mmCIF file of C-alpha atoms and ligand atoms in Angstrom:
data_model
loop_
_atom_site.group_PDB
_atom_site.id
_atom_site.type_symbol
_atom_site.label_atom_id
_atom_site.label_comp_id
_atom_site.label_asym_id
_atom_site.label_seq_id
_atom_site.Cartn_x
_atom_site.Cartn_y
_atom_site.Cartn_z
ATOM 1 C CA MET A 229 14.778 -36.397 11.801
ATOM 2 C CA LYS A 230 14.985 -32.637 11.422
ATOM 3 C CA VAL A 231 12.070 -31.157 9.526
ATOM 4 C CA ILE A 232 13.395 -28.767 6.877
ATOM 5 C CA ASP A 233 10.748 -26.145 6.374
ATOM 6 C CA LEU A 234 11.133 -24.203 3.137
ATOM 7 C CA ARG A 235 7.537 -23.028 2.788
ATOM 8 C CA SER A 236 8.367 -19.434 3.618
ATOM 9 C CA ASP A 237 10.797 -17.194 5.464
ATOM 10 C CA THR A 238 7.780 -16.184 7.561
ATOM 11 C CA ILE A 239 8.193 -19.428 9.541
ATOM 12 C CA THR A 240 11.432 -18.210 11.154
ATOM 13 C CA HIS A 241 11.497 -18.050 14.938
ATOM 14 C CA PRO A 242 12.892 -15.098 16.891
ATOM 15 C CA THR A 243 16.575 -15.437 17.739
ATOM 16 C CA PRO A 244 17.749 -15.803 21.373
ATOM 17 C CA GLU A 245 18.895 -12.164 21.229
ATOM 18 C CA MET A 246 15.393 -11.111 20.192
ATOM 19 C CA ARG A 247 13.810 -13.072 23.023
ATOM 20 C CA LYS A 248 16.162 -11.430 25.517
ATOM 21 C CA ALA A 249 15.410 -7.973 24.118
ATOM 22 C CA MET A 250 11.672 -8.707 24.328
ATOM 23 C CA PHE A 251 12.009 -9.811 27.941
ATOM 24 C CA GLU A 252 13.871 -6.668 28.864
ATOM 25 C CA ALA A 253 11.962 -4.180 26.699
ATOM 26 C CA GLU A 254 11.008 -0.835 28.167
ATOM 27 C CA VAL A 255 7.348 -0.221 27.359
ATOM 28 C CA GLY A 256 4.564 2.367 27.535
ATOM 29 C CA ASP A 257 1.175 2.927 25.916
ATOM 30 C CA ASP A 258 1.905 3.335 22.229
ATOM 31 C CA VAL A 259 -1.541 4.762 21.449
ATOM 32 C CA TYR A 260 -0.390 7.730 23.572
ATOM 33 C CA GLY A 261 2.913 7.644 21.673
ATOM 34 C CA GLU A 262 4.624 6.670 24.934
ATOM 35 C CA ASP A 263 6.295 3.372 24.148
ATOM 36 C CA PRO A 264 10.000 4.193 23.967
ATOM 37 C CA THR A 265 10.882 0.914 22.252
ATOM 38 C CA VAL A 266 8.267 1.383 19.533
ATOM 39 C CA ASN A 267 9.413 4.963 19.073
ATOM 40 C CA ARG A 268 12.991 3.785 18.694
ATOM 41 C CA LEU A 269 12.041 1.102 16.176
ATOM 42 C CA GLU A 270 10.006 3.583 14.135
ATOM 43 C CA GLY A 271 12.898 6.041 14.142
ATOM 44 C CA MET A 272 15.343 3.361 13.052
ATOM 45 C CA ALA A 273 13.127 2.137 10.223
ATOM 46 C CA ALA A 274 12.469 5.665 8.961
ATOM 47 C CA ASN A 275 16.182 6.297 8.980
ATOM 48 C CA MET A 276 17.028 3.071 7.151
ATOM 49 C CA MET A 277 14.451 3.903 4.467
ATOM 50 C CA GLY A 278 15.526 7.530 4.208
ATOM 51 C CA LYS A 279 12.050 8.751 5.180
ATOM 52 C CA GLU A 280 10.887 11.266 7.774
ATOM 53 C CA ALA A 281 8.742 8.888 9.776
ATOM 54 C CA ALA A 282 7.523 5.321 10.202
ATOM 55 C CA LEU A 283 4.577 3.477 11.693
ATOM 56 C CA PHE A 284 4.827 0.063 13.370
ATOM 57 C CA THR A 285 2.035 -2.184 12.112
ATOM 58 C CA THR A 286 1.012 -5.753 12.739
ATOM 59 C CA SER A 287 1.828 -7.124 9.294
ATOM 60 C CA GLY A 288 2.836 -6.409 5.727
ATOM 61 C CA THR A 289 -0.806 -6.771 4.733
ATOM 62 C CA GLN A 290 -1.800 -4.113 7.248
ATOM 63 C CA SER A 291 0.967 -1.746 6.104
ATOM 64 C CA ASN A 292 -0.053 -2.086 2.460
ATOM 65 C CA LEU A 293 -3.716 -1.543 3.282
ATOM 66 C CA ILE A 294 -2.956 1.509 5.425
ATOM 67 C CA ALA A 295 -0.815 2.897 2.594
ATOM 68 C CA VAL A 296 -3.718 2.531 0.157
ATOM 69 C CA LEU A 297 -6.183 4.114 2.598
ATOM 70 C CA THR A 298 -3.830 7.023 3.229
ATOM 71 C CA HIS A 299 -2.969 7.699 -0.424
ATOM 72 C CA THR A 300 -6.473 7.383 -1.879
ATOM 73 C CA HIS A 301 -10.133 8.284 -1.558
ATOM 74 C CA HIS A 302 -13.049 5.885 -1.961
ATOM 75 C CA GLY A 303 -13.691 5.257 -5.661
ATOM 76 C CA ASP A 304 -10.122 5.974 -6.777
ATOM 77 C CA GLU A 305 -8.233 3.576 -8.970
ATOM 78 C CA ILE A 306 -4.802 2.188 -8.118
ATOM 79 C CA ILE A 307 -2.403 0.541 -10.553
ATOM 80 C CA VAL A 308 -0.909 -2.774 -9.475
ATOM 81 C CA GLY A 309 0.919 -5.520 -11.318
ATOM 82 C CA ASP A 310 -1.173 -8.564 -12.158
ATOM 83 C CA GLU A 311 1.197 -10.679 -10.030
ATOM 84 C CA ALA A 312 1.266 -8.327 -7.038
ATOM 85 C CA HIS A 313 0.978 -9.694 -3.529
ATOM 86 C CA MET A 314 -1.479 -6.848 -2.842
ATOM 87 C CA LEU A 315 -3.733 -8.254 -5.548
ATOM 88 C CA TRP A 316 -3.351 -11.964 -4.829
ATOM 89 C CA TYR A 317 -2.877 -12.486 -1.136
ATOM 90 C CA GLU A 318 -4.304 -9.563 0.792
ATOM 91 C CA VAL A 319 -7.913 -10.721 0.810
ATOM 92 C CA GLY A 320 -8.974 -7.886 -1.474
ATOM 93 C CA GLY A 321 -8.629 -5.506 1.471
ATOM 94 C CA ALA A 322 -7.831 -2.479 -0.678
ATOM 95 C CA ALA A 323 -11.137 -2.936 -2.534
ATOM 96 C CA ALA A 324 -13.211 -4.091 0.435
ATOM 97 C CA LEU A 325 -12.038 -1.552 2.982
ATOM 98 C CA GLY A 326 -10.464 1.149 0.827
ATOM 99 C CA GLY A 327 -13.181 1.200 -1.828
ATOM 100 C CA VAL A 328 -10.583 1.440 -4.582
ATOM 101 C CA ILE A 329 -10.455 -0.296 -7.933
ATOM 102 C CA LEU A 330 -7.350 -2.374 -8.501
ATOM 103 C CA ARG A 331 -6.398 -1.789 -12.115
ATOM 104 C CA THR A 332 -3.882 -4.403 -13.184
ATOM 105 C CA VAL A 333 -1.108 -4.149 -15.735
ATOM 106 C CA PRO A 334 1.018 -7.135 -16.839
ATOM 107 C CA THR A 335 4.029 -8.088 -14.735
ATOM 108 C CA ASP A 336 7.037 -9.502 -16.577
ATOM 109 C CA SER A 337 8.995 -12.425 -15.148
ATOM 110 C CA CYS A 338 11.355 -10.001 -13.389
ATOM 111 C CA GLY A 339 8.599 -8.225 -11.475
ATOM 112 C CA HIS A 340 8.489 -5.165 -13.760
ATOM 113 C CA LEU A 341 5.438 -3.324 -14.982
ATOM 114 C CA SER A 342 6.282 -1.625 -18.253
ATOM 115 C CA LEU A 343 6.302 2.157 -18.239
ATOM 116 C CA ASP A 344 4.081 2.152 -21.334
ATOM 117 C CA ASP A 345 1.509 -0.082 -19.673
ATOM 118 C CA ILE A 346 1.470 2.091 -16.573
ATOM 119 C CA GLU A 347 1.162 5.219 -18.693
ATOM 120 C CA ARG A 348 -1.742 3.713 -20.648
ATOM 121 C CA ALA A 349 -3.505 2.662 -17.462
ATOM 122 C CA ILE A 350 -3.473 6.163 -15.981
ATOM 123 C CA ARG A 351 -6.903 7.718 -16.461
ATOM 124 C CA SER A 352 -7.247 11.032 -18.187
ATOM 125 C CA LYS A 353 -9.668 13.606 -16.803
ATOM 126 C CA ASP A 354 -13.074 12.515 -18.044
ATOM 127 C CA ILE A 355 -16.398 12.591 -16.264
ATOM 128 C CA HIS A 356 -16.795 8.836 -16.820
ATOM 129 C CA TYR A 357 -13.527 7.808 -15.227
ATOM 130 C CA PRO A 358 -12.404 7.186 -11.693
ATOM 131 C CA ARG A 359 -9.322 9.114 -10.580
ATOM 132 C CA THR A 360 -6.046 7.211 -10.731
ATOM 133 C CA ALA A 361 -4.290 7.890 -7.433
ATOM 134 C CA LEU A 362 -1.499 5.418 -6.865
ATOM 135 C CA VAL A 363 0.982 3.056 -8.500
ATOM 136 C CA CYS A 364 2.250 0.082 -6.474
ATOM 137 C CA LEU A 365 5.483 -1.848 -6.952
ATOM 138 C CA GLU A 366 6.853 -4.871 -5.084
ATOM 139 C CA ASN A 367 10.529 -5.439 -4.237
ATOM 140 C CA THR A 368 11.568 -8.201 -4.016
ATOM 141 C CA HIS A 369 8.763 -9.701 -6.032
ATOM 142 C CA ASN A 370 7.191 -12.713 -4.380
ATOM 143 C CA ARG A 371 5.356 -14.389 -7.273
ATOM 144 C CA CYS A 372 8.247 -13.596 -9.620
ATOM 145 C CA GLY A 373 10.609 -15.753 -7.573
ATOM 146 C CA GLY A 374 12.179 -13.052 -5.416
ATOM 147 C CA ALA A 375 13.009 -10.842 -8.402
ATOM 148 C CA VAL A 376 14.781 -7.598 -7.582
ATOM 149 C CA LEU A 377 13.764 -4.183 -8.910
ATOM 150 C CA THR A 378 16.757 -1.927 -9.451
ATOM 151 C CA VAL A 379 17.177 1.624 -8.237
ATOM 152 C CA ASP A 380 16.969 2.938 -11.810
ATOM 153 C CA TYR A 381 13.755 1.106 -12.615
ATOM 154 C CA THR A 382 12.121 2.186 -9.352
ATOM 155 C CA ASP A 383 13.175 5.794 -9.980
ATOM 156 C CA GLU A 384 11.763 5.687 -13.513
ATOM 157 C CA VAL A 385 8.366 4.470 -12.333
ATOM 158 C CA CYS A 386 8.395 7.101 -9.569
ATOM 159 C CA ASN A 387 9.146 9.826 -12.105
ATOM 160 C CA LEU A 388 6.337 8.665 -14.328
ATOM 161 C CA ALA A 389 3.854 8.489 -11.447
ATOM 162 C CA HIS A 390 4.869 11.835 -10.002
ATOM 163 C CA GLY A 391 4.828 13.476 -13.424
ATOM 164 C CA ARG A 392 1.169 12.480 -13.688
ATOM 165 C CA GLY A 393 0.309 13.584 -10.159
ATOM 166 C CA LEU A 394 0.169 10.065 -8.692
ATOM 167 C CA LYS A 395 1.809 8.625 -5.590
ATOM 168 C CA LEU A 396 3.966 5.532 -5.515
ATOM 169 C CA HIS A 397 3.783 2.864 -2.831
ATOM 170 C CA LEU A 398 6.427 0.184 -2.597
ATOM 171 C CA ASP A 399 5.554 -3.173 -1.043
ATOM 172 C CA GLY A 400 9.009 -3.797 0.337
ATOM 173 C CA ALA A 401 8.151 -6.804 2.478
ATOM 174 C CA ARG A 402 11.574 -8.145 1.407
ATOM 175 C CA ILE A 403 13.283 -4.871 0.516
ATOM 176 C CA PHE A 404 16.384 -5.816 2.501
ATOM 177 C CA ASN A 405 16.783 -8.929 0.359
ATOM 178 C CA ALA A 406 16.755 -6.617 -2.658
ATOM 179 C CA ALA A 407 19.204 -4.198 -1.056
ATOM 180 C CA VAL A 408 21.617 -6.996 -0.115
ATOM 181 C CA ALA A 409 21.351 -8.579 -3.578
ATOM 182 C CA LEU A 410 22.111 -5.250 -5.265
ATOM 183 C CA GLY A 411 24.657 -4.103 -2.712
ATOM 184 C CA VAL A 412 22.893 -0.770 -2.199
ATOM 185 C CA PRO A 413 21.281 0.734 0.917
ATOM 186 C CA ALA A 414 17.540 0.110 1.127
ATOM 187 C CA SER A 415 17.118 3.888 1.409
ATOM 188 C CA THR A 416 18.505 4.273 -2.114
ATOM 189 C CA LEU A 417 15.958 1.801 -3.446
ATOM 190 C CA ALA A 418 13.185 3.723 -1.720
ATOM 191 C CA ARG A 419 14.514 7.240 -2.291
ATOM 192 C CA ASN A 420 11.747 8.416 -4.591
ATOM 193 C CA VAL A 421 8.785 6.371 -3.406
ATOM 194 C CA ASP A 422 6.120 8.103 -1.347
ATOM 195 C CA SER A 423 5.705 5.165 0.998
ATOM 196 C CA VAL A 424 7.408 1.870 1.601
ATOM 197 C CA ALA A 425 6.304 -1.093 3.705
ATOM 198 C CA LEU A 426 9.022 -3.338 5.087
ATOM 199 C CA CYS A 427 8.545 -6.569 7.008
ATOM 200 C CA LEU A 428 10.347 -7.696 10.141
ATOM 201 C CA SER A 429 8.849 -11.160 10.284
ATOM 202 C CA LYS A 430 10.147 -12.688 7.051
ATOM 203 C CA GLY A 431 13.883 -13.151 6.441
ATOM 204 C CA LEU A 432 14.638 -10.837 9.378
ATOM 205 C CA SER A 433 13.023 -13.410 11.701
ATOM 206 C CA ALA A 434 11.188 -11.166 14.141
ATOM 207 C CA PRO A 435 7.988 -12.741 15.451
ATOM 208 C CA VAL A 436 5.607 -10.012 14.208
ATOM 209 C CA GLY A 437 5.523 -6.676 12.526
ATOM 210 C CA SER A 438 6.049 -4.391 9.624
ATOM 211 C CA LEU A 439 6.873 -0.724 9.243
ATOM 212 C CA LEU A 440 5.205 1.701 6.900
ATOM 213 C CA CYS A 441 7.573 4.566 6.144
ATOM 214 C CA GLY A 442 6.973 7.932 4.483
ATOM 215 C CA SER A 443 6.747 11.651 5.102
ATOM 216 C CA LYS A 444 5.778 12.995 8.528
ATOM 217 C CA ASP A 445 2.413 14.126 7.263
ATOM 218 C CA PHE A 446 1.716 10.792 5.534
ATOM 219 C CA ILE A 447 2.566 8.810 8.663
ATOM 220 C CA GLU A 448 0.423 11.062 10.851
ATOM 221 C CA ARG A 449 -2.564 10.282 8.646
ATOM 222 C CA ALA A 450 -1.584 6.616 8.360
ATOM 223 C CA ARG A 451 -1.535 6.354 12.166
ATOM 224 C CA LYS A 452 -5.231 7.232 12.284
ATOM 225 C CA PHE A 453 -6.024 4.567 9.689
ATOM 226 C CA ARG A 454 -4.083 1.997 11.698
ATOM 227 C CA LYS A 455 -6.243 2.883 14.711
ATOM 228 C CA MET A 456 -9.373 2.636 12.573
ATOM 229 C CA LEU A 457 -8.349 -0.861 11.490
ATOM 230 C CA GLY A 458 -7.961 -1.903 15.117
ATOM 231 C CA GLY A 459 -4.199 -1.816 14.890
ATOM 232 C CA GLY A 460 -3.519 0.635 17.711
ATOM 233 C CA MET A 461 -1.277 -1.401 19.975
ATOM 234 C CA ARG A 462 -0.482 -0.640 23.609
ATOM 235 C CA GLN A 463 2.733 -2.003 25.184
ATOM 236 C CA ALA A 464 3.928 -3.011 21.737
ATOM 237 C CA GLY A 465 7.520 -2.414 22.805
ATOM 238 C CA ILE A 466 7.595 -6.116 23.693
ATOM 239 C CA ILE A 467 7.420 -6.999 19.996
ATOM 240 C CA ALA A 468 9.158 -3.866 18.736
ATOM 241 C CA ALA A 469 12.218 -4.899 20.757
ATOM 242 C CA ALA A 470 12.583 -7.975 18.555
ATOM 243 C CA GLY A 471 12.174 -5.749 15.513
ATOM 244 C CA ILE A 472 15.093 -3.574 16.612
ATOM 245 C CA VAL A 473 17.303 -6.639 16.925
ATOM 246 C CA ALA A 474 16.056 -7.770 13.502
ATOM 247 C CA LEU A 475 17.106 -4.491 11.881
ATOM 248 C CA GLU A 476 20.415 -4.432 13.740
ATOM 249 C CA THR A 477 21.523 -8.024 13.295
ATOM 250 C CA MET A 478 19.590 -9.817 10.568
ATOM 251 C CA VAL A 479 19.977 -7.712 7.427
ATOM 252 C CA ASP A 480 23.519 -8.486 6.304
ATOM 253 C CA ARG A 481 23.133 -12.217 6.854
ATOM 254 C CA LEU A 482 20.413 -12.362 4.149
ATOM 255 C CA ALA A 483 23.291 -12.927 1.714
ATOM 256 C CA GLU A 484 23.623 -16.411 3.256
ATOM 257 C CA ASP A 485 19.983 -17.150 2.452
ATOM 258 C CA HIS A 486 20.594 -16.051 -1.135
ATOM 259 C CA ALA A 487 23.623 -18.341 -1.419
ATOM 260 C CA ASN A 488 21.580 -21.217 0.013
ATOM 261 C CA ALA A 489 18.783 -20.531 -2.471
ATOM 262 C CA ARG A 490 21.282 -20.760 -5.335
ATOM 263 C CA ARG A 491 22.677 -23.974 -3.864
ATOM 264 C CA LEU A 492 19.165 -25.390 -3.631
ATOM 265 C CA ALA A 493 18.341 -24.376 -7.204
ATOM 266 C CA GLN A 494 21.531 -25.916 -8.539
ATOM 267 C CA GLY A 495 20.761 -29.172 -6.772
ATOM 268 C CA LEU A 496 17.132 -29.203 -7.900
ATOM 269 C CA ALA A 497 18.160 -28.594 -11.505
ATOM 270 C CA GLY A 498 20.136 -31.859 -11.356
ATOM 271 C CA ILE A 499 17.216 -33.968 -10.104
ATOM 272 C CA ARG A 500 15.342 -35.963 -12.721
ATOM 273 C CA GLY A 501 11.703 -34.938 -12.763
ATOM 274 C CA ILE A 502 12.323 -31.359 -11.632
ATOM 275 C CA THR A 503 12.754 -28.220 -13.724
ATOM 276 C CA LEU A 504 13.403 -24.784 -12.360
ATOM 277 C CA ALA A 505 10.705 -22.221 -13.096
ATOM 278 C CA GLN A 506 13.231 -19.358 -13.032
ATOM 279 C CA ASP A 507 16.283 -18.525 -15.113
ATOM 280 C CA ASP A 508 18.182 -17.237 -12.128
ATOM 281 C CA ILE A 509 17.812 -17.018 -8.385
ATOM 282 C CA PRO A 510 18.229 -13.386 -7.404
ATOM 283 C CA THR A 511 17.367 -13.718 -3.699
ATOM 284 C CA ASN A 512 15.898 -16.342 -1.369
ATOM 285 C CA ILE A 513 12.999 -17.768 -3.387
ATOM 286 C CA VAL A 514 13.266 -20.814 -5.652
ATOM 287 C CA MET A 515 10.400 -21.900 -7.854
ATOM 288 C CA PHE A 516 10.267 -25.201 -9.679
ATOM 289 C CA ASN A 517 7.971 -27.569 -11.522
ATOM 290 C CA LEU A 518 7.549 -31.298 -11.532
ATOM 291 C CA SER A 519 7.539 -33.140 -14.821
ATOM 292 C CA PRO A 520 4.020 -34.222 -15.801
ATOM 293 C CA GLU A 521 4.748 -37.956 -15.316
ATOM 294 C CA LEU A 522 5.162 -37.378 -11.583
ATOM 295 C CA SER A 523 2.100 -36.889 -9.433
ATOM 296 C CA VAL A 524 2.033 -33.629 -7.469
ATOM 297 C CA VAL A 525 -0.075 -35.234 -4.753
ATOM 298 C CA GLU A 526 2.336 -38.168 -4.366
ATOM 299 C CA PHE A 527 5.326 -35.806 -4.442
ATOM 300 C CA MET A 528 3.838 -33.729 -1.619
ATOM 301 C CA LYS A 529 3.003 -36.872 0.372
ATOM 302 C CA GLY A 530 6.540 -38.175 -0.147
ATOM 303 C CA LEU A 531 8.031 -34.881 1.013
ATOM 304 C CA GLU A 532 5.871 -34.835 4.091
ATOM 305 C CA LYS A 533 7.032 -38.321 5.039
ATOM 306 C CA THR A 534 10.670 -37.379 4.646
ATOM 307 C CA GLY A 535 10.282 -34.127 6.577
ATOM 308 C CA VAL A 536 10.681 -31.520 3.848
ATOM 309 C CA LYS A 537 8.112 -28.755 3.592
ATOM 310 C CA ILE A 538 7.688 -26.853 0.346
ATOM 311 C CA GLY A 539 5.049 -24.313 -0.640
ATOM 312 C CA LEU A 540 2.351 -25.182 -3.141
ATOM 313 C CA ARG A 541 -0.558 -22.951 -4.070
ATOM 314 C CA ASP A 542 -3.290 -23.097 -6.703
ATOM 315 C CA GLY A 543 -1.551 -24.569 -9.720
ATOM 316 C CA ARG A 544 1.578 -22.447 -9.215
ATOM 317 C CA PRO A 545 5.110 -23.815 -9.372
ATOM 318 C CA PHE A 546 6.431 -25.190 -6.090
ATOM 319 C CA ARG A 547 8.066 -22.522 -3.952
ATOM 320 C CA ALA A 548 11.003 -23.031 -1.615
ATOM 321 C CA VAL A 549 12.223 -20.113 0.464
ATOM 322 C CA THR A 550 15.521 -20.078 2.344
ATOM 323 C CA HIS A 551 15.963 -18.410 5.719
ATOM 324 C CA GLN A 552 18.054 -18.378 8.891
ATOM 325 C CA MET A 553 16.629 -21.676 10.145
ATOM 326 C CA VAL A 554 18.069 -23.664 7.235
ATOM 327 C CA SER A 555 21.823 -24.046 6.847
ATOM 328 C CA SER A 556 23.721 -25.081 3.737
ATOM 329 C CA SER A 557 23.923 -28.640 5.082
ATOM 330 C CA ASP A 558 20.146 -28.613 5.588
ATOM 331 C CA ILE A 559 19.869 -27.649 1.929
ATOM 332 C CA ASP A 560 22.017 -30.635 0.963
ATOM 333 C CA GLU A 561 19.904 -32.867 3.176
ATOM 334 C CA ALA A 562 16.677 -31.494 1.675
ATOM 335 C CA LEU A 563 18.036 -32.136 -1.823
ATOM 336 C CA ALA A 564 18.899 -35.738 -0.958
ATOM 337 C CA ARG A 565 15.393 -36.281 0.424
ATOM 338 C CA ILE A 566 13.715 -34.628 -2.584
ATOM 339 C CA GLU A 567 15.809 -36.684 -4.973
ATOM 340 C CA ALA A 568 14.846 -39.890 -3.157
ATOM 341 C CA VAL A 569 11.153 -38.990 -3.419
ATOM 342 C CA CYS A 570 11.468 -38.264 -7.160
ATOM 343 C CA ARG A 571 13.357 -41.502 -7.725
ATOM 344 C CA ARG A 572 10.659 -43.479 -5.921
ATOM 345 C CA LEU A 573 7.878 -41.794 -7.889
ATOM 346 C CA SER A 574 9.500 -42.360 -11.262
ATOM 347 C CA ARG A 575 9.968 -46.094 -10.664
ATOM 348 C CA PRO A 576 7.545 -48.058 -12.859
ATOM 349 C CA ARG A 577 4.634 -49.475 -10.838
ATOM 350 C CA LYS A 578 4.302 -53.250 -10.615
HETATM 351 N N1 TLP B 169 3.901 -13.201 1.890
HETATM 352 C C1 TLP B 169 3.680 -14.519 2.447
HETATM 353 C C2 TLP B 169 2.320 -15.070 2.019
HETATM 354 O O1 TLP B 169 1.325 -14.152 2.216
HETATM 355 C C3 TLP B 169 2.257 -15.495 0.608
HETATM 356 C C4 TLP B 169 4.824 -15.427 2.027
HETATM 357 O O2 TLP B 169 4.889 -16.526 2.590
HETATM 358 O O3 TLP B 169 5.610 -15.042 1.169
HETATM 359 N N2 TLP B 169 4.050 -8.393 0.560
HETATM 360 C C5 TLP B 169 4.774 -9.441 0.129
HETATM 361 C C6 TLP B 169 5.619 -9.281 -1.074
HETATM 362 C C7 TLP B 169 4.727 -10.657 0.813
HETATM 363 O O4 TLP B 169 5.421 -11.683 0.352
HETATM 364 C C8 TLP B 169 3.918 -10.768 1.964
HETATM 365 C C9 TLP B 169 3.800 -12.069 2.716
HETATM 366 C C10 TLP B 169 3.187 -9.654 2.375
HETATM 367 C C11 TLP B 169 3.281 -8.468 1.648
HETATM 368 C C12 TLP B 169 2.261 -9.686 3.564
HETATM 369 O O5 TLP B 169 2.947 -9.770 4.747
HETATM 370 P P1 TLP B 169 2.220 -10.333 6.067
HETATM 371 O O6 TLP B 169 2.232 -11.815 5.956
HETATM 372 O O7 TLP B 169 3.074 -9.813 7.173
HETATM 373 O O8 TLP B 169 0.856 -9.771 6.088
#
């Protein structure tokens, strides 16, 4: 029985082409700036994001943290959505290591922070207040079911932030999903942000890595913070090589993951006992709830037995994420297994 793992697109394995590229990668000591493969990857990422420079980091979490450290000073305040990954799932690193206050504003179901809320959250000059330094957005938006922020919206928030002397950081862990969904280059989505973090190890299937992109000066300073965090890597070309293949070969195919997510959502909507937690499925994330008569614990046990893995975290809706390791027939198979589990659970007990 094939296990169908829909917990996250982070579970994807490197493709055979990536493994070959890793095996053959030319390497050097990247702390000296001498790894040609890392340098090539950084150049490519900067180019794809329309920025002057990029920094290869170990993870999206590290990129976001480095961005905060580089844009702020201890004691500053940063504005984040109350559903932001940076707030929920990054171990409070920005506060713990960056010494910043995370000021939250409400996130709507489409991943937007309202311009009014952002405006209101920006501190005026007053001896009692911390300085507001940064606004953070997330595209696609993880906890909002892979919601996509448009170019116009991103530009508007950038204009607001810049007009008030703030920087804007974009957590673009899945920015290529957004770009593919909108049919625009990722560089257009990021054209006005001061920094953008993209991930190689989610839908793009590389084994590790993220790139923080921005101006030359920003990246020079960010590089020192990466070193400070213990993220100075040596012959990192071995992993960067997979990242190059990811950027070259795995972006356009994300459309398949989006189609599979819609297929999954359609199927789930037809299963008794399941309701979708989203009105539409913009990218590769599907969130759903179980009707209260069905036990979550029994549902999870049933899924485990039938070899379907779905994400579940602290009272949130279930989350299923499509990726290159699940085909459309795997989606159909997963649906059949989920339906069987629901049917079994809704049978009256003797
Ligand atoms: N998200 C992971 C988990 O941490 C929840 C997932 O399975 O979706 N920004 C966004 C929007 C993310 O979704 C993630 C990872 C990150 C940053 C952090 O990336 P990594 O895992 O590389 O540190």
